[in-house]
PDB file of C-alpha atoms in Angstrom:
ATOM      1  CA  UNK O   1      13.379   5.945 -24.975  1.00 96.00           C
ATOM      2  CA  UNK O   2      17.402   6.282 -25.943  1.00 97.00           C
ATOM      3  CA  UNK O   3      18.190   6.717 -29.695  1.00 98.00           C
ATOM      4  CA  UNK O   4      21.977   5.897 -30.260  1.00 96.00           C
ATOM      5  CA  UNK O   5      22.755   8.047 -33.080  1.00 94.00           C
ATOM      6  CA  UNK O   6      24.892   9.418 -35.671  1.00 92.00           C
ATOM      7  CA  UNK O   7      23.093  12.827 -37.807  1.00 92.00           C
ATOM      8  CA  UNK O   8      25.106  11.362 -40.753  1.00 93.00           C
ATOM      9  CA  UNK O   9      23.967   8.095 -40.838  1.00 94.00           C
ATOM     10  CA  UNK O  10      20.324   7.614 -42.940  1.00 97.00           C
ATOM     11  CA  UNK O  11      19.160   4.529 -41.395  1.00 97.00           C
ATOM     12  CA  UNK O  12      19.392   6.598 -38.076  1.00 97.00           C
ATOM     13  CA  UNK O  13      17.474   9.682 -40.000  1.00 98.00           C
ATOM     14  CA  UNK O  14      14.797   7.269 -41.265  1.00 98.00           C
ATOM     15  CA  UNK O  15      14.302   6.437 -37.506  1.00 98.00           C
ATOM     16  CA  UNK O  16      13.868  10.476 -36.418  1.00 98.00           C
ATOM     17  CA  UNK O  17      11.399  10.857 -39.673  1.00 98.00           C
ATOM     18  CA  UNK O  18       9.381   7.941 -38.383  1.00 98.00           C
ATOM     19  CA  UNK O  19       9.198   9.071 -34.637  1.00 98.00           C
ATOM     20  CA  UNK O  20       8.204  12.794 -35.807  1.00 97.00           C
ATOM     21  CA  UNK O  21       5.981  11.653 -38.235  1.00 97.00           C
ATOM     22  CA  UNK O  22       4.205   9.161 -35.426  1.00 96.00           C
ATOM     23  CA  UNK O  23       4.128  11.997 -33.120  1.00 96.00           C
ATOM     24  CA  UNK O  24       6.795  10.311 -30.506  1.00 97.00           C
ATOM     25  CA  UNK O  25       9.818  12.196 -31.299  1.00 97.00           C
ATOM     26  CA  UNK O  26       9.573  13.784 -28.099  1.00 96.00           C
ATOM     27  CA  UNK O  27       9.554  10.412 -25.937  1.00 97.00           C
ATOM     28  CA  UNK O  28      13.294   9.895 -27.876  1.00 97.00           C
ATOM     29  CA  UNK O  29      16.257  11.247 -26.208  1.00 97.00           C
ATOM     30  CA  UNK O  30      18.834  11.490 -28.650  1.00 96.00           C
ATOM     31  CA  UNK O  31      22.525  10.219 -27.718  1.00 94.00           C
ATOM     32  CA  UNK O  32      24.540  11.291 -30.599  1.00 93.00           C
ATOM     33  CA  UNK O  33      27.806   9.419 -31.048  1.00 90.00           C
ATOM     34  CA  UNK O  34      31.270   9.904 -32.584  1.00 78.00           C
ATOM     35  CA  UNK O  35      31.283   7.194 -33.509  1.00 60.00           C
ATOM     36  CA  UNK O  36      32.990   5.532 -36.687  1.00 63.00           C
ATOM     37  CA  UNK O  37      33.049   1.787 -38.032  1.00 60.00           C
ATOM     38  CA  UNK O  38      36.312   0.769 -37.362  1.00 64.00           C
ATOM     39  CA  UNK O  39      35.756   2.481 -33.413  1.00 71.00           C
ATOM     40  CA  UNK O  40      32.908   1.944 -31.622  1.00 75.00           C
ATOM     41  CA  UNK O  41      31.310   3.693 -29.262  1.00 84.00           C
ATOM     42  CA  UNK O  42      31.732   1.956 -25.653  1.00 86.00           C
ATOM     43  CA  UNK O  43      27.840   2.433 -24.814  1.00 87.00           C
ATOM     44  CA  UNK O  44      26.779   1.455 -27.915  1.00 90.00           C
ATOM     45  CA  UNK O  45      28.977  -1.372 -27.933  1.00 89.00           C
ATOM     46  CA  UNK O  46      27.683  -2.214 -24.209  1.00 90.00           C
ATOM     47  CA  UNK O  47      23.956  -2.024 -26.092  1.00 91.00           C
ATOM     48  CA  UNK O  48      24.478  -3.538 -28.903  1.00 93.00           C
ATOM     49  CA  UNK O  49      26.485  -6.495 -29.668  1.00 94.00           C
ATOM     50  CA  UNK O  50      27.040  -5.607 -33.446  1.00 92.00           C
ATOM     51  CA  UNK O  51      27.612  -1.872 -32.159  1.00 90.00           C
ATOM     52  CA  UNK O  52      25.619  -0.709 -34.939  1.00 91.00           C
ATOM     53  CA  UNK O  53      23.435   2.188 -35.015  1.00 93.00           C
ATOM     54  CA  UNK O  54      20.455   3.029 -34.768  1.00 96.00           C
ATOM     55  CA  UNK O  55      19.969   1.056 -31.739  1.00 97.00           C
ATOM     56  CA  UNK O  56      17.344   2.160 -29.494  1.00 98.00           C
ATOM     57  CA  UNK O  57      16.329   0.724 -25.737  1.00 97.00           C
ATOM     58  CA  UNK O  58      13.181   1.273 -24.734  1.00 97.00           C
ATOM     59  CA  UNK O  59      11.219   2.682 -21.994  1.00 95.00           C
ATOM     60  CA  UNK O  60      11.258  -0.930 -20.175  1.00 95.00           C
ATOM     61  CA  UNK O  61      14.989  -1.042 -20.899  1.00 94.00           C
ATOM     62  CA  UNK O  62      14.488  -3.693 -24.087  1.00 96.00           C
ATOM     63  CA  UNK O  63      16.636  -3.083 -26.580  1.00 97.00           C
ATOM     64  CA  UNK O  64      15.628  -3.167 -30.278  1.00 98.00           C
ATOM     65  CA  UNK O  65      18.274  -2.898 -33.599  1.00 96.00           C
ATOM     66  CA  UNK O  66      18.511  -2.578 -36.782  1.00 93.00           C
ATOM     67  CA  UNK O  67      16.668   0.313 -38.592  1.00 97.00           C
ATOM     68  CA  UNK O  68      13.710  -1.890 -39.638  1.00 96.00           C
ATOM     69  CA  UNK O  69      13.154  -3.628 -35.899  1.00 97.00           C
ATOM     70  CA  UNK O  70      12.781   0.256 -34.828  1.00 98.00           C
ATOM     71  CA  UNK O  71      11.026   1.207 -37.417  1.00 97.00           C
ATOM     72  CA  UNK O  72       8.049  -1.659 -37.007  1.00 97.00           C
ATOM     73  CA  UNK O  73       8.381  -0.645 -32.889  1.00 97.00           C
ATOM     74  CA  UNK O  74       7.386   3.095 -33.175  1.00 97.00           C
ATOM     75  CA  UNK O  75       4.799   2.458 -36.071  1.00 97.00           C
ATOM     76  CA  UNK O  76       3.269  -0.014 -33.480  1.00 96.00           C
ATOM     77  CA  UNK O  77       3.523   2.546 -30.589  1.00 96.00           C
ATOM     78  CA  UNK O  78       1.789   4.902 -32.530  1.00 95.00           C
ATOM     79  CA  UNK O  79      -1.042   3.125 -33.007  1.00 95.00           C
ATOM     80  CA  UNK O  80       0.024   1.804 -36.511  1.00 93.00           C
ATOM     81  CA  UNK O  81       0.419   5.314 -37.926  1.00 91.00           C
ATOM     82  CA  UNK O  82       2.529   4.574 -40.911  1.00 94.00           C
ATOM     83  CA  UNK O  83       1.932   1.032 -41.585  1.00 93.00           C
ATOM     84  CA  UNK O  84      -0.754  -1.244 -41.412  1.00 92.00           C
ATOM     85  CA  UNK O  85      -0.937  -3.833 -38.970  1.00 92.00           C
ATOM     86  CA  UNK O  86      -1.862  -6.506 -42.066  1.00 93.00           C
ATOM     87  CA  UNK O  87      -2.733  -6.649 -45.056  1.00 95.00           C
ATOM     88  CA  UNK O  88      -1.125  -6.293 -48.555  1.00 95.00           C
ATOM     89  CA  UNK O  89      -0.394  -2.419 -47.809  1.00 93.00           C
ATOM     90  CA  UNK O  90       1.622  -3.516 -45.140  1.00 94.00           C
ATOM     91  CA  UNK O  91       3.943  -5.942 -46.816  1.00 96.00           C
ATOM     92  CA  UNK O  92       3.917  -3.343 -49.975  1.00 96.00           C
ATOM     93  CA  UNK O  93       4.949  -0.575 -47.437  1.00 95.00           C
ATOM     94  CA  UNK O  94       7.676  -2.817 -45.591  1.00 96.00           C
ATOM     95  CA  UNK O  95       8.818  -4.104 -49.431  1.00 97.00           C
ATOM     96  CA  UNK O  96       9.350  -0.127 -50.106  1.00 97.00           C
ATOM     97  CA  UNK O  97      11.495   0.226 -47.087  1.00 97.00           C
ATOM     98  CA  UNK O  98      13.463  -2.744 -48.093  1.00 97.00           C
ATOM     99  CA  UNK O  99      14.065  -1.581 -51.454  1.00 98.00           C
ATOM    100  CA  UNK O 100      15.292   1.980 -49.937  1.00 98.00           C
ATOM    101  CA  UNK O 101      17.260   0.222 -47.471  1.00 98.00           C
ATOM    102  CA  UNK O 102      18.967  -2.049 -50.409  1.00 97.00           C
ATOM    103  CA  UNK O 103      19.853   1.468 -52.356  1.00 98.00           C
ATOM    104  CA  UNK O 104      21.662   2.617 -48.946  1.00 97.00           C
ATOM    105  CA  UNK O 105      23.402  -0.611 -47.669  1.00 95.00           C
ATOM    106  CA  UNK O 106      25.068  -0.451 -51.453  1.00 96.00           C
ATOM    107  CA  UNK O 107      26.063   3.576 -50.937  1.00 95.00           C
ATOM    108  CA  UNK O 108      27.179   2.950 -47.456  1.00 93.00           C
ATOM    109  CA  UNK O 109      29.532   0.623 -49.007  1.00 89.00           C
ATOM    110  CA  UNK O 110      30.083   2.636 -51.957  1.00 85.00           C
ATOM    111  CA  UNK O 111      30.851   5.559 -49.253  1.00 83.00           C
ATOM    112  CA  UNK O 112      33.576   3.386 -47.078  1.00 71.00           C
ATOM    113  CA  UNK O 113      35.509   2.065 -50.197  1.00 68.00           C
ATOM    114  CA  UNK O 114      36.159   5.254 -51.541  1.00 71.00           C
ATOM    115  CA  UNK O 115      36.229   7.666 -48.208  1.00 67.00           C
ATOM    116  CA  UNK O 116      37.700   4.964 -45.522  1.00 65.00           C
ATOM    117  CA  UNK O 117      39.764   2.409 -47.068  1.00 60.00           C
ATOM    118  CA  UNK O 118      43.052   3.594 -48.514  1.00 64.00           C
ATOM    119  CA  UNK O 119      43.538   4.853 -51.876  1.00 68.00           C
ATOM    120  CA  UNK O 120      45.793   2.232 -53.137  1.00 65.00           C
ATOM    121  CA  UNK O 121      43.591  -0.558 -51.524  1.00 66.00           C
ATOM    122  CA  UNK O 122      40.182   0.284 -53.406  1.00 63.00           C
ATOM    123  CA  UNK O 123      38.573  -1.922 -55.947  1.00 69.00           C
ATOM    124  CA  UNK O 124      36.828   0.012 -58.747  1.00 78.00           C
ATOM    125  CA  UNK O 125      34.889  -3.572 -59.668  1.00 80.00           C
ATOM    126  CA  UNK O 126      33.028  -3.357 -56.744  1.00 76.00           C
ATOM    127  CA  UNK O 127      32.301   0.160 -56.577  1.00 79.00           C
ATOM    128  CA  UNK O 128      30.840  -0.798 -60.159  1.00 85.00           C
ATOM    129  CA  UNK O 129      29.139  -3.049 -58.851  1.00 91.00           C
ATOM    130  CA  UNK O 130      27.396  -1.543 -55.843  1.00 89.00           C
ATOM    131  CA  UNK O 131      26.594   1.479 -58.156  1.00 92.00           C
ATOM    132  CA  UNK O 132      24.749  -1.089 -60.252  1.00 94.00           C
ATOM    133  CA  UNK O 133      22.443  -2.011 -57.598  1.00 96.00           C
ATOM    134  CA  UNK O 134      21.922   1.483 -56.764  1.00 97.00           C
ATOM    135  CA  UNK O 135      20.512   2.788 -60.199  1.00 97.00           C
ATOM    136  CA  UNK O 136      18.769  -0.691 -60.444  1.00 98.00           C
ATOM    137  CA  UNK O 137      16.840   0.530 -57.290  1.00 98.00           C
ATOM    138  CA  UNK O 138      16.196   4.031 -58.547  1.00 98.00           C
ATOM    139  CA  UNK O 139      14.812   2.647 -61.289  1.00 98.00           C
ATOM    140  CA  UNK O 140      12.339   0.658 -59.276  1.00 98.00           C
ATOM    141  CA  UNK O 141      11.448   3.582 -57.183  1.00 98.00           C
ATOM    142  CA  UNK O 142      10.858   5.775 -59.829  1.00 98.00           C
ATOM    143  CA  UNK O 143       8.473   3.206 -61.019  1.00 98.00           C
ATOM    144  CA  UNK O 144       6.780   3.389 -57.819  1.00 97.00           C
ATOM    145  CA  UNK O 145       5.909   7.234 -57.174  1.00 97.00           C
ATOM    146  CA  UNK O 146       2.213   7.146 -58.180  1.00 94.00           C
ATOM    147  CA  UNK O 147       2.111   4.673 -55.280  1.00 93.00           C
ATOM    148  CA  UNK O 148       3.895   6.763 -52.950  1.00 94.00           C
ATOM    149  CA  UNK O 149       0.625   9.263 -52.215  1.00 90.00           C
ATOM    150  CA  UNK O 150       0.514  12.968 -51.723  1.00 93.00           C
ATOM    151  CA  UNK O 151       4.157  14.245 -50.531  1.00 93.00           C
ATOM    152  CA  UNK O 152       2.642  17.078 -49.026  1.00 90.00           C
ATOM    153  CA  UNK O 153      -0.520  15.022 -47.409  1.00 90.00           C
ATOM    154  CA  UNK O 154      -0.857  15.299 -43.822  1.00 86.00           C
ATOM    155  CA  UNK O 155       0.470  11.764 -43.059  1.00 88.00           C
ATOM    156  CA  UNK O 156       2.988   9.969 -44.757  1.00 92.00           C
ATOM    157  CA  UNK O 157       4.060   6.137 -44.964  1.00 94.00           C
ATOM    158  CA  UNK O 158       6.877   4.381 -44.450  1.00 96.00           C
ATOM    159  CA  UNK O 159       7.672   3.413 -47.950  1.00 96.00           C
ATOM    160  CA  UNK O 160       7.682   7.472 -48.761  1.00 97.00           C
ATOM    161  CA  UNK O 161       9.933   7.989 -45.600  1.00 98.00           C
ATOM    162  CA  UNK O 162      12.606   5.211 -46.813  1.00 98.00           C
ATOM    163  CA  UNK O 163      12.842   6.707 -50.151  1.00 98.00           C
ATOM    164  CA  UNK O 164      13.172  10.475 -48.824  1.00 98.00           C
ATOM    165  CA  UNK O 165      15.971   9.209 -46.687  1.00 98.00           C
ATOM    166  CA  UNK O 166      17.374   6.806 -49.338  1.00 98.00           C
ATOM    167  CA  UNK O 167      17.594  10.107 -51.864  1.00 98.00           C
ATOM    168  CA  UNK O 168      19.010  12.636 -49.326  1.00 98.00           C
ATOM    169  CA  UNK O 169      22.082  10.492 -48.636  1.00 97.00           C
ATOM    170  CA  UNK O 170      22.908  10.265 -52.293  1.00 97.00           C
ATOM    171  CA  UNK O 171      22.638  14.037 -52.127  1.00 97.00           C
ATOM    172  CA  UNK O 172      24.967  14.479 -49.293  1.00 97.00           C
ATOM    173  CA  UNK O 173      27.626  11.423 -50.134  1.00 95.00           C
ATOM    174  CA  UNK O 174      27.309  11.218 -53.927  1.00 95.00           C
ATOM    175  CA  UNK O 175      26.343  14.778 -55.054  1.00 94.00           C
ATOM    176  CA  UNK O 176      28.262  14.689 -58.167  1.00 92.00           C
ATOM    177  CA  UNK O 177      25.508  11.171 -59.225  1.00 92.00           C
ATOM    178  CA  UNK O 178      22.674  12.712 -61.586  1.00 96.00           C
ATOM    179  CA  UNK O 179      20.536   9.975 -60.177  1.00 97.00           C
ATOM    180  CA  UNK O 180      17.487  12.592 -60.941  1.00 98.00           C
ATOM    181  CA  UNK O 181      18.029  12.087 -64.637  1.00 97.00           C
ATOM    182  CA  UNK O 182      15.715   9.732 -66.848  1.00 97.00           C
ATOM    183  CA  UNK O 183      13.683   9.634 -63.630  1.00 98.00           C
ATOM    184  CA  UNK O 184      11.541  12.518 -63.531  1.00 98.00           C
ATOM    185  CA  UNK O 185       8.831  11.264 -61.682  1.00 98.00           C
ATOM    186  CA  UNK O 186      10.878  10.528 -58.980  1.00 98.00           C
ATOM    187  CA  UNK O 187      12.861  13.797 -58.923  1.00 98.00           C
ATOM    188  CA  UNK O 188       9.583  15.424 -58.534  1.00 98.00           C
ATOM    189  CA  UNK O 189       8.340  13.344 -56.220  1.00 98.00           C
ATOM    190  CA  UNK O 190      11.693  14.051 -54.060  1.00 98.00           C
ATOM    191  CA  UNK O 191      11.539  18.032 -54.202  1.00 98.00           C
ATOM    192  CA  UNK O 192       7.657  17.701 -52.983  1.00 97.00           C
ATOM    193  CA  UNK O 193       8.807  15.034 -50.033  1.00 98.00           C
ATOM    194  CA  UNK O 194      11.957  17.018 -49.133  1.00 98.00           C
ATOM    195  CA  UNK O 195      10.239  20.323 -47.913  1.00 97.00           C
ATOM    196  CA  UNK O 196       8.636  18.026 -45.073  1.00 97.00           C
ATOM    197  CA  UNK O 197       9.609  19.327 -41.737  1.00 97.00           C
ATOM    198  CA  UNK O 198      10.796  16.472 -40.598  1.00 97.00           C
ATOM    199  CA  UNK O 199      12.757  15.821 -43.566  1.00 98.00           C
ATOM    200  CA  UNK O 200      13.855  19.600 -43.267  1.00 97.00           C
ATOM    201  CA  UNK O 201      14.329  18.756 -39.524  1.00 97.00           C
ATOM    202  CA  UNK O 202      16.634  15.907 -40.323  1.00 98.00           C
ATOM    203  CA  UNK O 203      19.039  17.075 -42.460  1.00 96.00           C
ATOM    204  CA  UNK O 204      22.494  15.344 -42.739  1.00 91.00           C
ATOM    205  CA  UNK O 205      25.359  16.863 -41.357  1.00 79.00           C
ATOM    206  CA  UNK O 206      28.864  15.231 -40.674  1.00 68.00           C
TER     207      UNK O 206
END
């Protein structure tokens, strides 16, 4: 399988925690881009028509985007590893990854207004408001950590993995955010989950 990838990106770590913690990560070969959003990467683009990463093809050449497509493809290769194939836990585990993929798509934004788009073009109202959505998810994950299961248990879940990833970035983009305070359960949580080596594998950089 082919991984288009950027290490900064944390939809594309959430895909490298899932394939290490399914025990496929070495079936992935990793094609790390330079990529940025206003320029493409040609073989991504020739991939992908939204030229979005992750995108990953297959080893029969399909080819399967966004984060959450992958994500359901690996669990499934695995034998359904981190996720049930039915079932309540399922839809609670693919609800969790939702919720941790809500928190990002707002900091992702949150990250181009301020870091890509001019200065003098930035609107503080919707940074506001994107910020909102973010603590409004924390607060909802925090509320779900005696859900989450053992950080340091053998195998983890997808839910666990979306909100390790989901908490990194806002460590590496928005390290000045106390998004740890008033949430102690989930801070706690977090410094269990992040000494996981594939979270310590995984690390942002860029």
């Amino acid at each position: 399988m082919k991984l288009f990838a950027a290490l900064a990106s944390p939809f594309v770590r959430k895909v490298r925690i899932v394939a290490m913690e399914c025990g496929l990560a070495d079936r992935i070969d990793l094609q790390v881009l330079a990529t940025a959003p206003h320029q493409p990467d040609a073989a991504l683009a020739a991939a992908n028509p939204v030229k979005k990463i992750p995108t990953l093809v297959t080893d029969d050449g399909a080819v399967l985007y966004d984060s959450g497509v992958i994500t359901d493809y690996l669990n499934a290769e695995s034998g359904h590893r981190l996720v049930p194939e039915s079932g309540a836990a399922r839809w609670t585990a693919k609800r969790q990854e939702a919720l941790a993929d809500g928190l990002l798509d707002a900091a992702v934004l949150c990250r181009y207004e301020t870091f890509v788009r001019p200065e003098e073009k930035q609107w503080d109202g919707w940074i506001d408001a994107q910020m909102g959505k973010i603590d409004g998810a924390l607060e909802q994950m925090n509320a779900e950590v005696p859900d989450l299961g053992d950080p340091a248990a053998a195998e983890t879940g997808l839910g666990a993995i979306g909100f390790g990833c989901a908490l990194g970035y806002l460590d590496f983009r928005f390290p000045d955010r106390d998004w740890r305070g008033g949430r102690g359960a989930l801070a706690d949580w977090y410094a269990a989950y992040a000494r996981r080596p594939a979270m310590q594998a995984t690390v942002p950089s860029g």
